[in-house]
Coordinates of N, CA and C in Angstrom, one line a residue:
M693 N -35.0 41.8 -2.3 CA -34.1 40.4 -3.0 C -33.4 39.8 -1.8
Y694 N -32.4 40.6 -1.6 CA -31.2 40.2 -0.8 C -32.1 39.7 0.5
T695 N -33.1 40.3 1.2 CA -33.5 39.7 2.3 C -34.4 38.2 1.9
S696 N -34.6 38.1 0.8 CA -35.1 36.7 0.4 C -34.5 35.9 0.2
L697 N -32.7 36.4 -0.3 CA -32.1 35.1 -0.4 C -31.0 34.8 1.0
D698 N -30.9 35.9 1.9 CA -30.7 35.6 2.6 C -31.4 34.9 4.0
D699 N -32.6 35.1 3.8 CA -33.6 34.1 4.6 C -34.0 32.8 4.0
G700 N -33.3 32.7 2.8 CA -33.0 31.5 2.4 C -31.9 30.3 2.5
K701 N -31.0 31.4 3.4 CA -29.4 31.0 3.6 C -28.6 30.9 1.9
A702 N -29.2 31.5 1.1 CA -28.4 31.7 0.1 C -26.8 32.0 0.6
E703 N -25.8 31.4 -0.4 CA -24.5 31.7 0.0 C -23.6 32.6 -1.3
D704 N -22.7 33.0 -1.1 CA -21.6 33.5 -2.4 C -23.0 34.3 -3.2
I705 N -23.5 35.5 -2.8 CA -24.4 36.5 -3.7 C -23.6 37.1 -4.3
S706 N -23.9 37.5 -5.6 CA -23.1 38.6 -6.2 C -24.0 39.2 -7.2
V707 N -23.9 40.7 -7.7 CA -24.7 41.4 -8.3 C -23.7 41.7 -9.5
V708 N -24.2 41.5 -10.5 CA -23.5 42.2 -11.8 C -24.2 43.3 -12.4
D709 N -23.7 44.4 -12.6 CA -24.6 45.3 -13.4 C -24.1 45.2 -14.6
L710 N -25.3 45.1 -15.7 CA -25.2 44.7 -17.0 C -25.8 46.0 -17.6
R711 N -25.5 46.9 -17.3 CA -26.4 48.1 -17.7 C -24.9 48.7 -18.7
G712 N -25.5 48.8 -20.0 CA -24.4 49.4 -20.9 C -23.8 48.0 -21.5
K713 N -23.8 46.8 -21.2 CA -23.5 45.8 -21.5 C -24.4 44.4 -22.4
T714 N -25.9 44.9 -22.0 CA -26.4 44.0 -22.8 C -27.8 44.8 -22.8
S715 N -28.8 44.1 -23.5 CA -30.1 44.9 -23.4 C -31.0 43.7 -22.6
M716 N -30.5 42.7 -22.2 CA -31.7 41.6 -22.0 C -32.0 41.9 -20.3
A717 N -31.4 42.6 -19.5 CA -31.4 43.0 -18.4 C -30.3 44.4 -17.8
D718 N -30.9 44.9 -16.4 CA -29.9 45.9 -16.0 C -29.0 45.3 -14.7
H719 N -29.8 44.1 -14.1 CA -28.8 43.6 -13.1 C -28.9 42.0 -13.2
M720 N -28.0 41.1 -13.3 CA -27.7 40.0 -12.6 C -27.6 39.3 -11.2
V721 N -28.5 38.7 -10.4 CA -28.3 38.2 -9.2 C -27.5 36.8 -9.3
I722 N -26.7 36.4 -8.7 CA -26.2 34.9 -8.5 C -25.9 34.6 -7.4
A723 N -26.7 33.5 -7.0 CA -26.6 32.8 -5.4 C -26.5 31.2 -5.4
T724 N -25.9 30.7 -4.4 CA -25.8 29.3 -4.2 C -26.8 29.0 -2.9
G725 N -27.1 27.5 -3.4 CA -27.5 27.2 -2.4 C -27.0 25.6 -2.1
N726 N -26.8 24.8 -1.2 CA -26.1 23.8 -0.8 C -26.8 22.6 -1.5
S727 N -27.7 22.4 -2.0 CA -28.6 21.2 -2.4 C -30.0 21.7 -2.9
S728 N -30.1 20.8 -3.9 CA -31.2 21.0 -5.0 C -32.9 21.3 -4.1
R729 N -32.8 21.3 -3.1 CA -34.4 21.5 -2.1 C -34.1 22.9 -1.7
Q730 N -32.9 23.4 -1.5 CA -32.7 24.6 -1.0 C -32.7 25.3 -2.0
V731 N -32.3 24.9 -3.2 CA -32.5 26.0 -4.4 C -33.8 26.2 -5.0
G732 N -34.4 25.2 -4.8 CA -35.9 25.1 -5.2 C -36.8 26.4 -4.0
A733 N -36.6 25.8 -2.8 CA -37.2 26.5 -1.9 C -36.5 28.2 -2.0
M734 N -35.3 28.5 -2.0 CA -35.3 30.0 -2.4 C -36.0 30.4 -3.7
A735 N -35.8 29.4 -4.8 CA -36.7 30.1 -6.1 C -38.1 30.1 -5.8
D736 N -39.1 29.5 -5.0 CA -40.0 29.8 -5.0 C -40.5 31.0 -3.9
H737 N -39.6 31.0 -3.0 CA -40.0 32.2 -2.0 C -39.2 33.3 -2.7
L738 N -38.3 33.4 -3.2 CA -38.1 34.7 -4.4 C -39.1 35.5 -5.4
M739 N -39.8 33.5 -6.0 CA -40.7 34.3 -6.9 C -41.9 34.6 -6.2
E740 N -42.5 34.4 -5.4 CA -43.5 34.6 -4.3 C -43.4 36.0 -4.1
K741 N -42.2 36.7 -3.2 CA -42.0 37.9 -3.3 C -42.3 38.8 -4.2
L742 N -41.6 38.3 -5.2 CA -41.7 39.4 -7.0 C -43.0 39.6 -7.1
K743 N -43.6 38.3 -7.6 CA -45.3 38.6 -7.9 C -45.6 39.2 -6.8
H744 N -45.6 39.1 -5.8 CA -46.2 39.7 -4.5 C -46.3 41.4 -5.0
A745 N -45.3 41.6 -5.5 CA -44.8 43.3 -5.6 C -45.2 43.5 -7.0
G746 N -45.9 42.3 -7.7 CA -46.0 43.1 -9.1 C -45.8 42.8 -10.2
Q747 N -44.4 42.5 -9.7 CA -43.2 42.1 -10.9 C -43.4 40.6 -11.8
P748 N -43.8 40.9 -12.9 CA -44.0 39.9 -14.0 C -42.9 38.5 -13.4
V749 N -43.1 37.3 -13.8 CA -42.0 36.5 -13.3 C -42.2 35.2 -14.0
A750 N -40.9 34.7 -15.0 CA -40.8 33.4 -15.6 C -39.7 33.0 -15.2
V751 N -39.8 31.6 -15.1 CA -38.8 30.5 -14.4 C -38.5 29.4 -15.1
E752 N -37.0 29.2 -15.2 CA -36.7 27.8 -15.8 C -36.0 27.0 -14.7
G753 N -35.9 26.0 -14.7 CA -34.9 24.8 -13.9 C -35.4 24.1 -12.7
M754 N -37.2 24.7 -12.4 CA -37.5 24.2 -11.2 C -37.4 22.6 -11.1
P755 N -37.9 21.9 -12.2 CA -37.7 20.4 -11.9 C -36.6 19.7 -11.6
Q756 N -35.5 20.0 -11.9 CA -34.1 19.5 -11.3 C -33.5 20.4 -10.3
C757 N -33.7 21.8 -10.4 CA -32.9 22.5 -9.2 C -31.9 22.8 -9.0
D758 N -31.2 22.4 -10.1 CA -29.5 22.5 -10.1 C -29.3 23.7 -10.6
W759 N -29.9 24.5 -11.1 CA -29.5 25.9 -11.5 C -31.1 26.5 -12.2
V760 N -31.4 27.2 -11.2 CA -32.9 28.0 -11.1 C -32.6 29.4 -12.1
L761 N -33.1 29.8 -13.2 CA -33.3 31.0 -13.4 C -34.5 31.5 -13.4
I762 N -34.4 32.8 -12.9 CA -35.8 33.6 -12.8 C -35.5 34.9 -13.0
D763 N -36.3 35.3 -14.2 CA -36.2 36.6 -14.8 C -37.4 37.1 -14.4
A764 N -37.1 38.3 -13.7 CA -38.1 39.3 -13.1 C -38.0 40.7 -14.3
G765 N -37.7 40.7 -15.6 CA -37.6 41.7 -16.0 C -36.2 42.5 -16.2
D766 N -36.0 43.6 -15.5 CA -34.6 44.3 -15.8 C -33.7 43.5 -14.5
I767 N -34.3 42.3 -14.1 CA -33.2 41.9 -13.1 C -33.7 40.2 -13.4
I768 N -32.4 39.8 -13.6 CA -32.1 38.4 -14.0 C -31.5 37.2 -12.8
I769 N -32.4 36.3 -12.3 CA -31.6 35.9 -10.8 C -31.2 34.3 -11.1
H770 N -30.0 34.0 -11.2 CA -29.5 32.6 -10.8 C -29.5 32.2 -9.5
L771 N -29.7 31.1 -9.6 CA -29.8 29.9 -8.2 C -28.8 28.9 -8.7
F772 N -27.7 28.2 -8.0 CA -27.3 27.2 -8.2 C -26.7 26.2 -7.1
R773 N -26.4 25.1 -7.6 CA -26.0 24.2 -6.4 C -24.5 24.3 -6.6
P774 N -23.9 24.3 -5.7 CA -22.1 25.0 -5.7 C -21.2 24.0 -6.7
E775 N -21.4 23.1 -7.5 CA -20.7 22.3 -8.4 C -21.1 22.7 -9.8
V776 N -22.4 23.0 -9.8 CA -22.9 23.7 -11.3 C -22.4 25.4 -11.1
R777 N -22.8 25.9 -10.2 CA -22.2 27.5 -10.4 C -20.5 27.2 -10.4
A778 N -19.8 26.5 -9.9 CA -18.5 26.4 -10.6 C -18.1 26.2 -11.8
F779 N -19.3 25.2 -12.4 CA -19.0 24.9 -13.8 C -19.1 26.0 -14.6
Y780 N -20.3 26.7 -14.5 CA -20.9 27.7 -15.8 C -19.8 29.0 -15.2
N781 N -19.4 29.2 -14.6 CA -18.4 30.7 -13.7 C -19.2 31.9 -14.3
L782 N -20.4 32.0 -14.3 CA -20.8 33.0 -14.9 C -20.2 34.6 -14.8
E783 N -19.7 34.6 -13.3 CA -18.9 35.8 -12.7 C -17.7 36.3 -13.9
K784 N -16.9 35.0 -14.4 CA -15.9 35.4 -15.2 C -16.6 35.7 -16.4
M785 N -17.7 34.9 -16.9 CA -18.0 35.7 -18.1 C -18.1 37.0 -18.6
W786 N -19.2 37.7 -17.4 CA -19.0 39.1 -17.3 C -18.3 39.8 -16.9
G787 N -17.0 39.5 -16.1 CA -15.9 40.0 -16.0 C -15.9 40.5 -14.4
V788 N -16.7 40.0 -13.9 CA -16.7 40.4 -12.3 C -16.0 39.3 -11.4
A789 N -15.2 39.7 -10.2 CA -15.0 38.7 -9.2 C -16.2 37.9 -8.3
R790 N -16.0 36.6 -8.4 CA -17.0 36.1 -7.6 C -16.8 36.7 -6.2
P791 N -17.5 36.2 -5.1 CA -17.3 36.9 -3.9 C -16.6 35.3 -3.1
E792 N -16.1 35.8 -2.1 CA -14.9 34.5 -1.6 C -16.3 33.5 -0.6
A793 N -16.1 32.4 -0.8 CA -16.7 31.7 -0.1 C -16.5 31.9 1.4
R794 N -17.7 31.7 2.0 CA -17.7 31.7 3.9 C -17.0 30.2 4.1
P795 N -15.8 30.4 5.0 CA -15.8 29.0 5.6 C -16.8 28.5 6.6
L796 N -17.0 27.0 6.3 CA -18.0 26.4 7.2 C -18.0 26.4 8.6

């Protein structure tokens, strides 16, 4: 999964361990794309890899691509545009530090 996100130039990738906190998934991955187009492309690429690996996949948010949620069973992936990620701040909700933004 990291390879797919890195290939798509995802930024600020966070992995949240949900084991013992919720039954909805074991891990949550959060990453940022710089535009709706990039978020959509990352989501398409990741879903293709997950499907090829035999993982059932459900997706929400593809029409707008501001925030795309990919449900891959034990892993939930959130792909955001930067301002949408900052607004929802999922890492804070789950009590983990957000990675430092890389300088341009």
